[in-house]
Short mmCIF file of C-alpha atoms in Angstrom, two decimals:
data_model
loop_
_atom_site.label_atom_id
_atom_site.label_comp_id
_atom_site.label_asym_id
_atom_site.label_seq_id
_atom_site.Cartn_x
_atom_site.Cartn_y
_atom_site.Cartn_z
CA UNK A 1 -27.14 8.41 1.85
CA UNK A 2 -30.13 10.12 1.89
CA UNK A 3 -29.49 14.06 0.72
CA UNK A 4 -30.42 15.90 4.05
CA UNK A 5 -27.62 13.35 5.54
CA UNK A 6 -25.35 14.95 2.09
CA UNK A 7 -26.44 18.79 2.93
CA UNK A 8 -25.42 18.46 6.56
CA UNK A 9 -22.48 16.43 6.34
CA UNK A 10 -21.13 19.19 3.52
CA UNK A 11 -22.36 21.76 6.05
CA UNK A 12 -20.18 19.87 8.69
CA UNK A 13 -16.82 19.71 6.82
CA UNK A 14 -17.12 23.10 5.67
CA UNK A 15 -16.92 23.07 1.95
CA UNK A 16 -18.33 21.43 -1.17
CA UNK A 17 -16.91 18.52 -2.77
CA UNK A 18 -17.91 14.89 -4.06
CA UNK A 19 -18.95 13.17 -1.27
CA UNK A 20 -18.75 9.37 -1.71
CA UNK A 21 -21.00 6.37 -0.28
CA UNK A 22 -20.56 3.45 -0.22
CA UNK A 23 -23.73 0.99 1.42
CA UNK A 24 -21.25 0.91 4.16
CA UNK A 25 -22.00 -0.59 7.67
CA UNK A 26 -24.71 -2.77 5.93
CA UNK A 27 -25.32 -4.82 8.73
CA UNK A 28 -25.81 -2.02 11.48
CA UNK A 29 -29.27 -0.60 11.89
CA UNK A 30 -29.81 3.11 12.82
CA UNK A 31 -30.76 2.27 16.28
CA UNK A 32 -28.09 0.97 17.30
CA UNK A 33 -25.72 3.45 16.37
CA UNK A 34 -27.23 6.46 18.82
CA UNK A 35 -24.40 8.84 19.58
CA UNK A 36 -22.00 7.33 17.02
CA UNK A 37 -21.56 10.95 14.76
CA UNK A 38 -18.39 12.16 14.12
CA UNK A 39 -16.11 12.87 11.73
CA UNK A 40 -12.16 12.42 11.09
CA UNK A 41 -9.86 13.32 8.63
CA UNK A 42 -7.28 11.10 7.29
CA UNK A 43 -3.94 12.57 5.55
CA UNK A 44 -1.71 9.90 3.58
CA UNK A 45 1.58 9.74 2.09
CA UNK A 46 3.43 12.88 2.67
CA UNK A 47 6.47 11.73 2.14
CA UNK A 48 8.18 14.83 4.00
CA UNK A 49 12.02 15.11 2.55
CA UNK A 50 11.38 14.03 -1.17
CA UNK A 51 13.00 16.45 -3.77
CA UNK A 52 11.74 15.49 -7.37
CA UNK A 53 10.07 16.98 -10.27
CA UNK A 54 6.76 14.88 -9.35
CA UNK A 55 5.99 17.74 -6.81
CA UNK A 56 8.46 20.79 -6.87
CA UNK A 57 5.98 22.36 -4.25
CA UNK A 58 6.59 19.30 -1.91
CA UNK A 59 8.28 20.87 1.09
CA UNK A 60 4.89 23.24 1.35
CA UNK A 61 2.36 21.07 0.37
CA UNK A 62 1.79 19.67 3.80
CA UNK A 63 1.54 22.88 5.43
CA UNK A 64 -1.08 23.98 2.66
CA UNK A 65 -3.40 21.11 3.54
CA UNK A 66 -2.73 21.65 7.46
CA UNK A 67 -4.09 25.26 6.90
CA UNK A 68 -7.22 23.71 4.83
CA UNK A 69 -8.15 21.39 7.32
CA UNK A 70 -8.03 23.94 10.30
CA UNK A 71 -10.12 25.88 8.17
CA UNK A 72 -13.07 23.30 7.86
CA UNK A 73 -15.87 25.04 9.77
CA UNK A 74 -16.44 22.00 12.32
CA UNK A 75 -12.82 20.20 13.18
CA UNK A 76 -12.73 16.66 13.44
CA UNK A 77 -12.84 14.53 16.47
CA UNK A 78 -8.96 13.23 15.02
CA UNK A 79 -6.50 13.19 12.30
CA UNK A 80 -4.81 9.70 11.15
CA UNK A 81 -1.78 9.60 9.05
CA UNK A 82 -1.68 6.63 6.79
CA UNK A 83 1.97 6.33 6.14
CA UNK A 84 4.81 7.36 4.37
CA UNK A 85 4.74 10.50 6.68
CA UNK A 86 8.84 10.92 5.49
CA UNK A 87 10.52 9.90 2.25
CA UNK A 88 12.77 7.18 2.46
CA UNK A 89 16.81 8.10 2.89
CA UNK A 90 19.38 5.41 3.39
CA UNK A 91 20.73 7.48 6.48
CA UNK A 92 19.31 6.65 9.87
CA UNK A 93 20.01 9.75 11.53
CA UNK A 94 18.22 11.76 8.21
CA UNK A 95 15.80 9.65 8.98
CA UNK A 96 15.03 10.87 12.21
CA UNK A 97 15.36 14.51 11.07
CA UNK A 98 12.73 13.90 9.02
CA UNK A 99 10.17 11.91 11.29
CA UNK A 100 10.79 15.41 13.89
CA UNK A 101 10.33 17.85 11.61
CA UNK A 102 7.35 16.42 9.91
CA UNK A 103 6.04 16.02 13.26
CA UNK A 104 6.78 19.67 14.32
CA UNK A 105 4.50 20.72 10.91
CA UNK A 106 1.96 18.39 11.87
CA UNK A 107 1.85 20.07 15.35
CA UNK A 108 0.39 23.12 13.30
CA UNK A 109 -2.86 21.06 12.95
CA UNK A 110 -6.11 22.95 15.53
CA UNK A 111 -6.63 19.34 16.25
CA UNK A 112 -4.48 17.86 18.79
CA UNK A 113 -5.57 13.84 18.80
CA UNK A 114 -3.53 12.73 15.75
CA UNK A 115 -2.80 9.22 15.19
CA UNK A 116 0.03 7.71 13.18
CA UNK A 117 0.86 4.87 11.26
CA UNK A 118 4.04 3.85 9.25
CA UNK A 119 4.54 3.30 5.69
CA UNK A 120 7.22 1.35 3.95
CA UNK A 121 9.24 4.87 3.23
CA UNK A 122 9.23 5.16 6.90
CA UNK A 123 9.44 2.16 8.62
CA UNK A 124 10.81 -0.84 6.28
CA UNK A 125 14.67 -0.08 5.91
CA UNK A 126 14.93 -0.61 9.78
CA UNK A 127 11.53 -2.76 10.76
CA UNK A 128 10.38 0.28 12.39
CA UNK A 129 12.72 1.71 14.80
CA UNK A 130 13.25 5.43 14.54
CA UNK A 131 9.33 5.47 13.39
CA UNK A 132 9.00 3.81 17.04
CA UNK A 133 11.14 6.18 18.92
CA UNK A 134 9.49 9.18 17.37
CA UNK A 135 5.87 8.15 16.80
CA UNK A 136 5.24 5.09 19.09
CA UNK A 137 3.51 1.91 18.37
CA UNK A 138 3.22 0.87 14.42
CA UNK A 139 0.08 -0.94 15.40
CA UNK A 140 -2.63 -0.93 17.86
CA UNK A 141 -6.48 -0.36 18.31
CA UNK A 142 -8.30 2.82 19.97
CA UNK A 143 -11.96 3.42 20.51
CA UNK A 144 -14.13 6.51 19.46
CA UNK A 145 -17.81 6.96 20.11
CA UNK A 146 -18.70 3.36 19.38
CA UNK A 147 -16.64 2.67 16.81
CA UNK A 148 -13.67 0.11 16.83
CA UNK A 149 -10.39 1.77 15.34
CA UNK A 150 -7.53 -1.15 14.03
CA UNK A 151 -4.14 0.19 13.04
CA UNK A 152 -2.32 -2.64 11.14
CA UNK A 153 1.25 -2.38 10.43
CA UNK A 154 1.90 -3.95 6.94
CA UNK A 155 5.55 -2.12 6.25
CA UNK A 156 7.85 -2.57 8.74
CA UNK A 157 8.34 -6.15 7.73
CA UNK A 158 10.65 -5.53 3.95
CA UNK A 159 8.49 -7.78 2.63
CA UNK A 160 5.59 -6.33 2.84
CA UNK A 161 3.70 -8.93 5.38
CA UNK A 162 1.77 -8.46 8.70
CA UNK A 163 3.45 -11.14 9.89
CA UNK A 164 2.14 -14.27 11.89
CA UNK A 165 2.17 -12.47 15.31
CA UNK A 166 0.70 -9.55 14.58
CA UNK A 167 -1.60 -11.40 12.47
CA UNK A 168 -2.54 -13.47 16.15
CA UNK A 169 -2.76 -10.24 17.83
CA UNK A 170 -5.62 -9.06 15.43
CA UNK A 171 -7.46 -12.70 15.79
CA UNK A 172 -7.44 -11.85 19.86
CA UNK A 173 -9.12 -8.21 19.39
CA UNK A 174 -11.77 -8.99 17.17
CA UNK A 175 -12.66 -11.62 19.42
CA UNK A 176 -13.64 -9.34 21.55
CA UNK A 177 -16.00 -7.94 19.70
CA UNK A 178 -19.21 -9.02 18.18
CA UNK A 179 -20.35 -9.75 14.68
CA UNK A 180 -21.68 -6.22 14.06
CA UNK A 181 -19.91 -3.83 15.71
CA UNK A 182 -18.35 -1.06 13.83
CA UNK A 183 -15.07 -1.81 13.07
CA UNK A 184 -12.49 0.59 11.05
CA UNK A 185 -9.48 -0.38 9.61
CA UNK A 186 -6.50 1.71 9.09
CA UNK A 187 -4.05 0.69 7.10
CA UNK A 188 -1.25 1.84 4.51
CA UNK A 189 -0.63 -0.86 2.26
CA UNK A 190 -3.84 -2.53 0.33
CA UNK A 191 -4.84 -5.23 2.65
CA UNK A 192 -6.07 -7.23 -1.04
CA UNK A 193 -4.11 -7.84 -3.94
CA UNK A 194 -5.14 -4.30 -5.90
CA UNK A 195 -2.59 -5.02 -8.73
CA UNK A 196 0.28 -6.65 -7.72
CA UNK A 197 2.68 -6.53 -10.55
CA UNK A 198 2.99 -3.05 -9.15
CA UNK A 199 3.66 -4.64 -5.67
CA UNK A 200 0.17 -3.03 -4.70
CA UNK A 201 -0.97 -5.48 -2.42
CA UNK A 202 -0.11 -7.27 1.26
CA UNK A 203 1.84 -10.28 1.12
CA UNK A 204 -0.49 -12.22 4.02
CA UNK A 205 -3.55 -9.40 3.55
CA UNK A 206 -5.94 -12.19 2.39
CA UNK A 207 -5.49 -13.69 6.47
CA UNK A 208 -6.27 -10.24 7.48
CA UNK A 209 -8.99 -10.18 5.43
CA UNK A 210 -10.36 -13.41 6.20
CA UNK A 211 -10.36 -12.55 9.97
CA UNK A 212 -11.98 -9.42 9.28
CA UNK A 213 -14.87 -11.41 6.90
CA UNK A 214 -17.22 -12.63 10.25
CA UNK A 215 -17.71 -8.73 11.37
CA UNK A 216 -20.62 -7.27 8.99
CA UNK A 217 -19.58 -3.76 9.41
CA UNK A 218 -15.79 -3.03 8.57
CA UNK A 219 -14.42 -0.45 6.14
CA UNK A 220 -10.92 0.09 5.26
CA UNK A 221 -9.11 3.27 5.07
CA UNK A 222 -5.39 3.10 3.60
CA UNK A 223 -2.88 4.83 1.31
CA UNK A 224 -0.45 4.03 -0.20
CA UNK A 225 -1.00 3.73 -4.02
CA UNK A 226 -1.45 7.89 -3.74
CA UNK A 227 -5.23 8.36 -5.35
CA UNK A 228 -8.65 7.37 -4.92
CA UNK A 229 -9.56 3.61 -4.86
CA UNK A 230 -12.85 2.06 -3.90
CA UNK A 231 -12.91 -1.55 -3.87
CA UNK A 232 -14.67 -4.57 -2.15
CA UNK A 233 -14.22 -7.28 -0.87
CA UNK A 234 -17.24 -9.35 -0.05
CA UNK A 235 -18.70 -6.80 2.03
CA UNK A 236 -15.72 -5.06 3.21
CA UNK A 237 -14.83 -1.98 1.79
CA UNK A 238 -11.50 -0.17 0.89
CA UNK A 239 -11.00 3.08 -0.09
CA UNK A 240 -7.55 4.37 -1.10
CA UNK A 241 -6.77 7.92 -0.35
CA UNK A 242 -5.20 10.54 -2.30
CA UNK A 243 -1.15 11.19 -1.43
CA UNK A 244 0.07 14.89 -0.77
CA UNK A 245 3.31 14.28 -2.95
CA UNK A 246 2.13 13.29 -6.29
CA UNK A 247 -0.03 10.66 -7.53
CA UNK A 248 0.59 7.34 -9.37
CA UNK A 249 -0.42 5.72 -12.46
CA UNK A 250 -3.71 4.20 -12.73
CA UNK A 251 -4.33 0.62 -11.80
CA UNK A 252 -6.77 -2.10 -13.66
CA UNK A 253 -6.64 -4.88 -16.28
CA UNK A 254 -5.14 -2.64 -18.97
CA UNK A 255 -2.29 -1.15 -17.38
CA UNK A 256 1.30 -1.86 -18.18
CA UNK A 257 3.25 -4.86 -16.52
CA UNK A 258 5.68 -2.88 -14.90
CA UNK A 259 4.27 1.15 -13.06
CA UNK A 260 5.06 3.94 -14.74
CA UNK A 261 6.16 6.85 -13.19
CA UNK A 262 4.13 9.38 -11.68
CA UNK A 263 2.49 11.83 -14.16
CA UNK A 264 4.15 15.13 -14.53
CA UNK A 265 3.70 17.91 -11.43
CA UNK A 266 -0.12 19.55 -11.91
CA UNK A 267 0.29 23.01 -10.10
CA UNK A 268 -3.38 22.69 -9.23
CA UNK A 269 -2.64 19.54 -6.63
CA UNK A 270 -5.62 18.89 -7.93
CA UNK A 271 -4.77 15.17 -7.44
CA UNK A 272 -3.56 15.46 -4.05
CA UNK A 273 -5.34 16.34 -0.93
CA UNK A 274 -7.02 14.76 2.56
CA UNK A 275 -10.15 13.37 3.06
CA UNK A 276 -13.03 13.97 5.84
CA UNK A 277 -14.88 11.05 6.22
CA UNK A 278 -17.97 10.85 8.81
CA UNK A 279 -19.21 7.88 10.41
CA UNK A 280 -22.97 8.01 10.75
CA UNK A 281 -25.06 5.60 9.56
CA UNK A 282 -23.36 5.42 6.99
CA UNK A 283 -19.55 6.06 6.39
CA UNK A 284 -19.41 8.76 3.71
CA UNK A 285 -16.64 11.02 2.64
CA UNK A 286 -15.57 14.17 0.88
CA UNK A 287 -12.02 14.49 -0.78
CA UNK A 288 -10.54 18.29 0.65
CA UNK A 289 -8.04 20.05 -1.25
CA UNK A 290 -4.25 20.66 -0.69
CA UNK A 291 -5.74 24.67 -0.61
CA UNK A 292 -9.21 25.67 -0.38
CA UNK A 293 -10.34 27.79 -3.11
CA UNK B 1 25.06 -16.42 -20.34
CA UNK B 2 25.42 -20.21 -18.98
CA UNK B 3 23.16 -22.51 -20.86
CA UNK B 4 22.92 -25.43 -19.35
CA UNK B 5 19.97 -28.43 -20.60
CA UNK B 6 18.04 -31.19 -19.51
CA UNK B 7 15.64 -33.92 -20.67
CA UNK B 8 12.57 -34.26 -18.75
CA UNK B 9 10.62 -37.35 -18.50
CA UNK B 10 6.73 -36.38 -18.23
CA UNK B 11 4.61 -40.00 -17.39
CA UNK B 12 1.06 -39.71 -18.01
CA UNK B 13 -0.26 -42.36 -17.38
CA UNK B 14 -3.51 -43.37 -19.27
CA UNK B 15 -6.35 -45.07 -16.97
CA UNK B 16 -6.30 -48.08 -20.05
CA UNK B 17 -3.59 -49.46 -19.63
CA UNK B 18 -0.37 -46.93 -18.31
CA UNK B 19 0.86 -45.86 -21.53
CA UNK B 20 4.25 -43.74 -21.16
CA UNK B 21 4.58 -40.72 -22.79
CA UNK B 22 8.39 -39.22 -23.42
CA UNK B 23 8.40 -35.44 -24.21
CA UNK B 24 11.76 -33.15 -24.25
CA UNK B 25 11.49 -30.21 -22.79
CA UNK B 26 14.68 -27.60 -23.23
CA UNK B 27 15.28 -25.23 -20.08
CA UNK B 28 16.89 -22.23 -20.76
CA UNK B 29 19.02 -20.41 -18.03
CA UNK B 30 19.46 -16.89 -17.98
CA UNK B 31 21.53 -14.88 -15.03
CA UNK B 32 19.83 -12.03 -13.77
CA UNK B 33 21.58 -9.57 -11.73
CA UNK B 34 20.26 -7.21 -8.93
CA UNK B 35 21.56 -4.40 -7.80
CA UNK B 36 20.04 -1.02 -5.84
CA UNK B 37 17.86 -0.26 -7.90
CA UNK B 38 18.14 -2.35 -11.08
CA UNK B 39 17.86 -5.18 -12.62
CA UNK B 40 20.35 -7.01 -15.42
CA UNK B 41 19.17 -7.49 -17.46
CA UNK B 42 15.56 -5.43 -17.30
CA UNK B 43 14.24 -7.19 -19.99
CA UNK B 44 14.25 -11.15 -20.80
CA UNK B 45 12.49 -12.78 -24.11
CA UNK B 46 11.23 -16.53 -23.37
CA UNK B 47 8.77 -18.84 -25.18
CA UNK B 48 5.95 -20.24 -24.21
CA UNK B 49 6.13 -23.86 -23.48
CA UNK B 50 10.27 -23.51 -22.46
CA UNK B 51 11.35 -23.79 -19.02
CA UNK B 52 12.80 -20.63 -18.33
CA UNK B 53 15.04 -21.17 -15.02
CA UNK B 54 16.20 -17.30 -13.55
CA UNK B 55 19.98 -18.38 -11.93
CA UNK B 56 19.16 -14.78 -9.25
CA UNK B 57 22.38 -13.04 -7.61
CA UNK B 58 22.69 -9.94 -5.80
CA UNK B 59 25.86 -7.67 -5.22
CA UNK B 60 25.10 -5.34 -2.36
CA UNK B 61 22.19 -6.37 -0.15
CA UNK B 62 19.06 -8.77 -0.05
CA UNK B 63 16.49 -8.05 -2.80
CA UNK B 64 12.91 -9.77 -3.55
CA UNK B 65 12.48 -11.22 -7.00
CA UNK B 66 8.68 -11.61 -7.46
CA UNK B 67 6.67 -12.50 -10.41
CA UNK B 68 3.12 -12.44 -9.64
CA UNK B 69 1.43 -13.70 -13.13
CA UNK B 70 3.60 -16.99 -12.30
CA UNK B 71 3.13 -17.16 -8.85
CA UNK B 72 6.78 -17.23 -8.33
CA UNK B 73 8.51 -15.16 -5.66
CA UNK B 74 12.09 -15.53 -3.15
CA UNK B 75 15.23 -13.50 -2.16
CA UNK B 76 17.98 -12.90 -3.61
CA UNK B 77 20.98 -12.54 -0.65
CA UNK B 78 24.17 -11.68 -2.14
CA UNK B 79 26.63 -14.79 -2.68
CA UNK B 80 24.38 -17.06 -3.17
CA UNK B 81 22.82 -18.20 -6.78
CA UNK B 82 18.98 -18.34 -6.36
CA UNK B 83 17.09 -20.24 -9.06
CA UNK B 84 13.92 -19.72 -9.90
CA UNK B 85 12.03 -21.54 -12.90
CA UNK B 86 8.76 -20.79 -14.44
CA UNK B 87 6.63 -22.03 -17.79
CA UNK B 88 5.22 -19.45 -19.61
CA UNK B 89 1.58 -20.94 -20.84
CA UNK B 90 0.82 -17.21 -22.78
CA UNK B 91 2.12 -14.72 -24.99
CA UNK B 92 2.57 -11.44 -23.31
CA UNK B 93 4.59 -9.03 -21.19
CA UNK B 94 4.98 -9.48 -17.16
CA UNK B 95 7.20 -7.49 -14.97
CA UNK B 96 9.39 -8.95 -12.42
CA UNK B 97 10.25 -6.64 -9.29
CA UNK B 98 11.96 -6.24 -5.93
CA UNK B 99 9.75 -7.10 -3.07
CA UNK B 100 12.35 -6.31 -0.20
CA UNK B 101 11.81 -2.85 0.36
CA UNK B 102 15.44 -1.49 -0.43
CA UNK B 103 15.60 2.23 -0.44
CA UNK B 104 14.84 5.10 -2.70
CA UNK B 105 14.72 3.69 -5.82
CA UNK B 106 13.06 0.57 -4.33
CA UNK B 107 9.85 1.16 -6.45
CA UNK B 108 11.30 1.57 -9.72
CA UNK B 109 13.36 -1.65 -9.50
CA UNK B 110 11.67 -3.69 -12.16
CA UNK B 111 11.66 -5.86 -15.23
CA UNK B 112 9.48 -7.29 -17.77
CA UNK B 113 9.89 -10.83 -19.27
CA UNK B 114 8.40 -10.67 -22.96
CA UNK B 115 6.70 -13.85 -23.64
CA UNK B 116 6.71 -14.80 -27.36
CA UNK B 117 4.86 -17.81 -29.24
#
């Protein structure tokens, strides 16, 4: 990225931060990408309705970051929601409470084109149902300004799968399309096997993935695992996003067999927060805060 | 704990001339039981080089019993005694963990198997 394309896109969302890059959209060239600039913010992992000492400010936290983002001096074109909007409860009609009143807050947000997807909090205990009835499809594709937007649903199977037919249904869109069109994945599980002793991973992702591997400009955005995480695969890129609950242990080579529990509440939230990510010529993003200081 | 054992033949043939090899191999059994949001027992000592066969049942609903380091995984639906056996090759700890999503609790629903030499 060069640093006039930094300045401006700080300028755009409003407020300093560390912007990353990745040498995303690789195979694109800046001529064919005319009228492609925008920007969207993604939320994850809200997990509306949990009570616990990992976040004793939980019930506001959400709210905080809705009044952050409608403060960023140029809105986004649209919001996504990467899952776990609710906290699981083993009562269906709780359930529902929760999926309309953390649909109410998110009504607070300036901008109106919000797009949802499920997480397993949400959507595995009854393979989606009340998330359907209150939030619609679990997965689908939209278009924005030349870009190709896939939401993949890898929670309302219990096992943690995409399944064979949805898997089929991803094979016929990105037929569709040619080798280098800009493609963005959305996502709440990681699509690769980040570190699955944790159960960080998609059981089929690696079909996914391998459908995905032909189109030279794809970057996935997901949740999830509830902090940053930048990883490749081949030229596909991933990029975990912070949670606005709590966070979770560190992943890697050295971590424990089993995950530990979440580290204890930081009154900062530094480690939670949204993310603004623009799609130029390259995709780059800044992490926002829960509040802006 | 049921213990039950076996003798396995292993034939390697040699290329020369089909030379038979016998080796005894013991396989332990140990019953593992999985409940919302636990496992019992949550921690299991095995050997490397011993079977170690996992007799799996569950007493309210149907749980995931994965072990990724072994490349092992299968549910566990209540009533029904689901084996699963592995070979550790290396010393070390590896968890074992629901992977049926099963409520709130779901996540911490794990165990580690301590492999010793």
């Amino acid at each position: 990225m060069k640093q006039t394309d930094r300045r401006d896109f700080l300028k755009l969302a409003g407020m300093a931060g560390v912007t990353f890059t990745a040498g995303l959209f690789p195979g694109r060239e800046a001529a064919a990408q005319a009228g492609g600039d925008f920007h969207f913010v993604q939320f994850s992992d809200t997990h509306w309705g949990y009570k616990g000492a990992a976040n004793p400010d939980a019930e506001h936290t959400l709210e905080k970051a809705i009044v952050t983002v409608n403060g960023l001096a140029k809105q986004p074109d649209f919001i996504v929601f990467t899952g776990d909007l609710t906290h699981t409860t083993d009562d269906p009609k709780e359930r529902r409470n929760r999926m309309k009143r953390v649909k109410e807050i998110i009504g607070e947000l300036k901008v109106k084109d919000v797009r949802f997807m499920p997480g397993e909090h949400d959507a595995s205990l009854d393979k989606g149902e009340a998330y359907k009835e209150i939030f619609g499809d679990t997965h689908y594709t939209f278009d924005h300004k030349g870009v190709h937007f896939i939401a993949l649903d890898n929670v309302s199977d219990p096992g943690a799968k995409l399944g064979d037919e949805q898997l089929a249904w991803l094979a016929a869109d990105l037929k569709k399309h040619k080798p280098d069109d800009r493609i963005v994945v959305l996502t709440h599980r990681p699509l690769f096997d980040l570190q699955p002793s944790w159960d960080w991973a998609t059981a089929d992702g690696a079909k996914a993935i391998d459908l995905l591997m032909p189109y030279q400009n794809v970057v996935v955005f997901y949740g999830h695992i509830h902090q940053e995480n930048n990883h490749m695969t081949g030229h596909i890129a991933h990029h975990a996003a912070k949670s606005l609950v709590f966070p979770q242990a560190t992943p890697g080579p050295d971590a424990p067999p089993r995950r530990p529990p979440p580290p204890p509440y930081d009154a900062s939230q530094k480690n939670l927060g949204t993310r603004d990510i623009s799609m130029a010529k390259a995709v780059t993003f800044v992490e926002l805060p829960v509040t802006k200081a | 704990m049921k213990r039950r054992y076996f003798i396995a033949l292993l034939v390697a043939g040699s290329a020369a001339g089909g030379v038979a090899r016998l080796e005894a191999a013991t396989t332990r059994e140990v019953e593992v039981i999985a409940e919302k949001f636990d496992y019992t027992p949550d921690m299991i000592k095995a050997k490397v080089g011993q079977p170690l066969t996992f007799v799996l049942t569950s007493v309210d609903r149907i749980h995931g019993f994965k072990m990724p380091d072994f490349g092992v995984r299968t549910d566990i639906v209540p009533g029904v005694d689901t084996r699963v056996t592995i070979t550790p090759t290396k010393v070390g700890k590896f968890a074992y963990f629901c992977d049926v999503f099963c409520g709130d609790g779901h996540e911490e629903m794990a165990g580690t198997l301590v492999v010793e030499a």
